[in-house]
Coordinates of C-alpha atoms in Angstrom, one line a residue:
Chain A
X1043 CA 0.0 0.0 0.0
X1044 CA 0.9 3.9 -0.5
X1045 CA 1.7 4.9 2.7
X1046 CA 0.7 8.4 4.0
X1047 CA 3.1 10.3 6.3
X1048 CA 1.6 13.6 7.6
X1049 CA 3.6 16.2 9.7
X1050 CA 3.3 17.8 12.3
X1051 CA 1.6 15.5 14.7
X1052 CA 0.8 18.5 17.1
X1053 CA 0.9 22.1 16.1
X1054 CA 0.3 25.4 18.8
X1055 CA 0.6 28.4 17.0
X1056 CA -1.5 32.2 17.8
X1057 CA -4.7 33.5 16.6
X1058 CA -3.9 35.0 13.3
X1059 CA -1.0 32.8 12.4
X1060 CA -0.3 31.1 9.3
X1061 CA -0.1 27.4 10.1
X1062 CA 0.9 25.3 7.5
X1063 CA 0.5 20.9 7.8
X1064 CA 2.3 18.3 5.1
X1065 CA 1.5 15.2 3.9
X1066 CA 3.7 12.9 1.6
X1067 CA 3.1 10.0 0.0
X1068 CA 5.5 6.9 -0.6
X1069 CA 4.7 7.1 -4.1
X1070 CA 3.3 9.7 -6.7
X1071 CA -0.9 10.2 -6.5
X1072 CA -0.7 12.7 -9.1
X1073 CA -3.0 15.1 -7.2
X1074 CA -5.7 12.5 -5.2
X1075 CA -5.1 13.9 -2.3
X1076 CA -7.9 15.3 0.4
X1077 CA -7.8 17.5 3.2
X1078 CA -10.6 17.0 6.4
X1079 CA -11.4 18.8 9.4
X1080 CA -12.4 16.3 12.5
X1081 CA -13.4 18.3 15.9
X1082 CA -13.9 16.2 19.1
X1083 CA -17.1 13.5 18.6
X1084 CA -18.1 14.8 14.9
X1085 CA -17.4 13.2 11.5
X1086 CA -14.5 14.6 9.6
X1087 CA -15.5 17.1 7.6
X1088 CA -14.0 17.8 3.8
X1089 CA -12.0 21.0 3.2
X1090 CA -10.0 20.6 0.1
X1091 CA -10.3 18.1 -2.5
X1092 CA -7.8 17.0 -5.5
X1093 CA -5.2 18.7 -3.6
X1094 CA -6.0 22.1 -4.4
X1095 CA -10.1 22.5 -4.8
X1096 CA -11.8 24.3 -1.5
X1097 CA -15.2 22.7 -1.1
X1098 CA -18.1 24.5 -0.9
X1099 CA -18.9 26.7 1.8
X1100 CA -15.3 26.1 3.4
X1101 CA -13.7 29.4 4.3
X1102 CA -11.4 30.8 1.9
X1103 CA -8.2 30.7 4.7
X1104 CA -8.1 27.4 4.0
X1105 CA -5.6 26.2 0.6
X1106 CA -4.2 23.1 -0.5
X1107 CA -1.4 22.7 -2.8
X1108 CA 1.0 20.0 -4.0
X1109 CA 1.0 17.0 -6.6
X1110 CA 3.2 14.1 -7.0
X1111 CA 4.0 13.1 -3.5
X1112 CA 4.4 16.2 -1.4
X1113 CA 1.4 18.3 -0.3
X1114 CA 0.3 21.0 2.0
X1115 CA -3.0 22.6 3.8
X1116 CA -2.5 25.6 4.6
X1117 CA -4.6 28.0 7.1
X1118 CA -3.7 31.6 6.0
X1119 CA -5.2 33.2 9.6
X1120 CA -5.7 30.9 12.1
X1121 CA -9.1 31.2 14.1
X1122 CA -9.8 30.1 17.6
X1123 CA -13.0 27.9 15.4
X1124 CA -9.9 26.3 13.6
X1125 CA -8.7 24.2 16.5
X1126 CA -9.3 20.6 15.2
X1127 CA -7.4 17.6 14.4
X1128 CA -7.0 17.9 10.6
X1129 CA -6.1 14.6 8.0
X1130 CA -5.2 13.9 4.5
X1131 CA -6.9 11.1 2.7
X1132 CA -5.0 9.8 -0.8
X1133 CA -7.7 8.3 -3.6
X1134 CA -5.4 7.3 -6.1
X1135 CA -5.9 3.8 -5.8
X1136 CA -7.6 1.2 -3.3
X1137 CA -6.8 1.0 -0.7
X1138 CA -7.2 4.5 0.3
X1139 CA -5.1 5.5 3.2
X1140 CA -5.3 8.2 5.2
X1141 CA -2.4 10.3 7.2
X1142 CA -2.0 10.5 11.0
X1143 CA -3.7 13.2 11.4
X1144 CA -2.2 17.1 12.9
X1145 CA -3.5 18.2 16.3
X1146 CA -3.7 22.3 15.8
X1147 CA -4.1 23.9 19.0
X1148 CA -4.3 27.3 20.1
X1149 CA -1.4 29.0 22.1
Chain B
X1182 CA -29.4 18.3 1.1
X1183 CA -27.8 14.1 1.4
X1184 CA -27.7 13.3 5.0
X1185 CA -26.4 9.5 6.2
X1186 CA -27.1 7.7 9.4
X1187 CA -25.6 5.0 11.0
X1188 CA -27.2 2.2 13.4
X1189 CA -26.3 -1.1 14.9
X1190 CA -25.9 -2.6 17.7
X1191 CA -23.1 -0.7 20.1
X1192 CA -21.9 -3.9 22.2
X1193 CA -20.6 -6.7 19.9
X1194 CA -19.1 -10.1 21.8
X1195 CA -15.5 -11.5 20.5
X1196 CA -15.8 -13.6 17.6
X1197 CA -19.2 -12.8 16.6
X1198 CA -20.3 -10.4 14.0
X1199 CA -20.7 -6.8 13.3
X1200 CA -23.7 -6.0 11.5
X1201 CA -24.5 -2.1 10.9
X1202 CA -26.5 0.0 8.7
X1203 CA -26.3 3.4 6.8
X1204 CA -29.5 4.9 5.9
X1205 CA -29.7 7.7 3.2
X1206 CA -32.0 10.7 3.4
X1207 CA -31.9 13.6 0.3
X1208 CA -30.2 11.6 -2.2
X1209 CA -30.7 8.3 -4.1
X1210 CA -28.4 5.5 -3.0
X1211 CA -27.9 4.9 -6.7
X1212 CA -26.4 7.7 -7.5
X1213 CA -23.3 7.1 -6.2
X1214 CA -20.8 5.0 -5.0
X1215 CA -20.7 4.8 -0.6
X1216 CA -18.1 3.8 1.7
X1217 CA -17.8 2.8 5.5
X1218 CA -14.9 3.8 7.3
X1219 CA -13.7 3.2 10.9
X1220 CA -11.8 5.1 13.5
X1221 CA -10.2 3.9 16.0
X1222 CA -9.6 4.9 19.7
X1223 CA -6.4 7.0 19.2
X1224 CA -8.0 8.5 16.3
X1225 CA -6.5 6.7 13.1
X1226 CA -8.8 6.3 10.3
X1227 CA -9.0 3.3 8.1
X1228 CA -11.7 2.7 5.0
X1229 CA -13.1 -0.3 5.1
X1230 CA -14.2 -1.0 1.2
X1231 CA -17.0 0.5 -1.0
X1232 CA -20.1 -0.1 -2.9
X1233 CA -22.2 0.4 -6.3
X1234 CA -25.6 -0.1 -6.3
X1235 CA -25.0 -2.7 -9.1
X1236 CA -23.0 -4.7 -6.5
X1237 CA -19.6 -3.7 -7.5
X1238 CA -17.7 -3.9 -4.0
X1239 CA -14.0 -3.1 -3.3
X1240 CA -12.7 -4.3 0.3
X1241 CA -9.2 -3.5 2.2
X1242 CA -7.4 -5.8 1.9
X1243 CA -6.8 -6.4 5.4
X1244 CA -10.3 -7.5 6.4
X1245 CA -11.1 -8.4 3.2
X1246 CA -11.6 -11.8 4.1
X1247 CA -14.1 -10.5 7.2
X1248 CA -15.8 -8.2 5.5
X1249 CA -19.1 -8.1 3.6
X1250 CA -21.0 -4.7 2.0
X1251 CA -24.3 -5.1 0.9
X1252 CA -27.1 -2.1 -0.3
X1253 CA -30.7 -2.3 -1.0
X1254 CA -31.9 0.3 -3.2
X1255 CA -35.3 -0.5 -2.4
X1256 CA -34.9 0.9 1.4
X1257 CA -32.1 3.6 0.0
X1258 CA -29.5 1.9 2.4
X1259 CA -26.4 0.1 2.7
X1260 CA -24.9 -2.4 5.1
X1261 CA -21.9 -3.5 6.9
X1262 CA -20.8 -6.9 8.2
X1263 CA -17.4 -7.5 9.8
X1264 CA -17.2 -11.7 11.2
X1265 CA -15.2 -12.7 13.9
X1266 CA -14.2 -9.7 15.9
X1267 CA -11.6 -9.0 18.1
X1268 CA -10.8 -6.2 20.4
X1269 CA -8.8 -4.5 18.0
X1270 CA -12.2 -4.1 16.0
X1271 CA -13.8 -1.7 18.7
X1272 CA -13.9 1.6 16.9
X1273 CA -16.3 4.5 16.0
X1274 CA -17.8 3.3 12.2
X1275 CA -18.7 6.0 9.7
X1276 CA -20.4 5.3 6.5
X1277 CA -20.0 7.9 3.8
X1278 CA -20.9 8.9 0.2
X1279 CA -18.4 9.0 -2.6
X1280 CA -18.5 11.7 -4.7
X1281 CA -15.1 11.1 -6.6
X1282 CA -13.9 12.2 -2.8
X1283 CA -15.6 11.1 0.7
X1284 CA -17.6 14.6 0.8
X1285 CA -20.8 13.7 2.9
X1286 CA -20.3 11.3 6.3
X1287 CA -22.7 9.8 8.8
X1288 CA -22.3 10.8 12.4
X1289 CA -20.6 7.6 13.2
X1290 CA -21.5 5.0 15.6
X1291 CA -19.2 3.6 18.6
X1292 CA -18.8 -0.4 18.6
X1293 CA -17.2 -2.0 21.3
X1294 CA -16.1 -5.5 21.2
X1295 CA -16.5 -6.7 24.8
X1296 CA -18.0 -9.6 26.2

């Protein structure tokens, strides 16, 4: 299988920061690549799709970017609603794998 | 607006069988392709295999010998059966819809395996 790694595992960073969370693959996925939001007992939530593509009605502070094996979610202005554990998901093939996942707290 | 919901039975013995079920509300189930996935306790996320409402099915690999997805278009939902669990089955189990992506989840159900 394609095996995700995602970094960091925990990030603390201020209100208004630019936070930044990677994800790289062990083998190019083109760009099948997701980004999801997952707060304490709720679903995970999609935020960016084919690497780059915000999904409706997600705020536009949130930005993906990458192809090939290395990608990135970024969160231009961090907001005290941003504080979540946040995951990639690569769709390439099956099995789909997802990442680790990135604690983002607040400082 | 699609909404998915997920019931079963929260208290499963070792070595029986998991049996839940995903209902869909706003959409019809043969429209798309729909997923369950499972998270564990310390939050990692595997997905557990797919299905078309002609039957295609795709499984992970590694419960793919456990594993059985079935749908019924006529009730507009979609079922999960996982045989012989263990422990390390005891997990929160989501059931989504695939939209090229997993865009629209369940609320998840918690499954402990426990006798």
């Amino acid at each position: 299988d394609i095996q995700m790694t995602q970094s960091p595992s925990t990030l603390s960073a201020s209100v208004g920061d630019r936070v930044t969370i990677t994800c790289r693959a062990s083998q190019n996925i083109n760009y099948w690549l997701a980004w999801y939001q997952q707060k304490p007992g709720k679903a995970p939530k999609l935020l960016i799709y084919e690497a780059s593509n915000l999904e409706s009605g997600v705020p536009s502070r949130f930005s993906g970017s990458g192809s090939g094996t290395e990608f990135t979610l970024t969160i231009s202005s961090l907001r005290p609603d941003d504080c979540a554990t946040y995951y990639c998901l690569r769709y390439n093939t099956y099995p789909w794998t997802f990442g680790q996942g990135t604690r983002v707290e607040i400082k | 607006q699609v909404q998915l919901q997920e019931s079963g039975p929260g208290l499963v013995k070792p070595s029986e069988t998991l049996s839940l079920t995903c209902i869909v509300s706003g959409d019809s189930i043969s429209n798309y392709y729909w997923s369950w996935i499972r998270q564990f306790p310390v939050e990692g996320l595997e997905w557990i295999g797919f299905i078309h409402y002609t039957g295609t099915t795709n499984y992970n690999p590694s419960l793919k010998s456990r594993v059985t997805i079935s749908i019924d278009t006529s009730t507009n939902q979609f079922s999960l059966k996982l045989t012989s669990v263990t422990a390390a089955d005891t997990a929160v189990y989501y059931c989504a819809r695939m939209k090229g992506v997993l865009d629209v989840w369940g609320q998840g159900t918690t499954v402990t395996v426990s006798s």
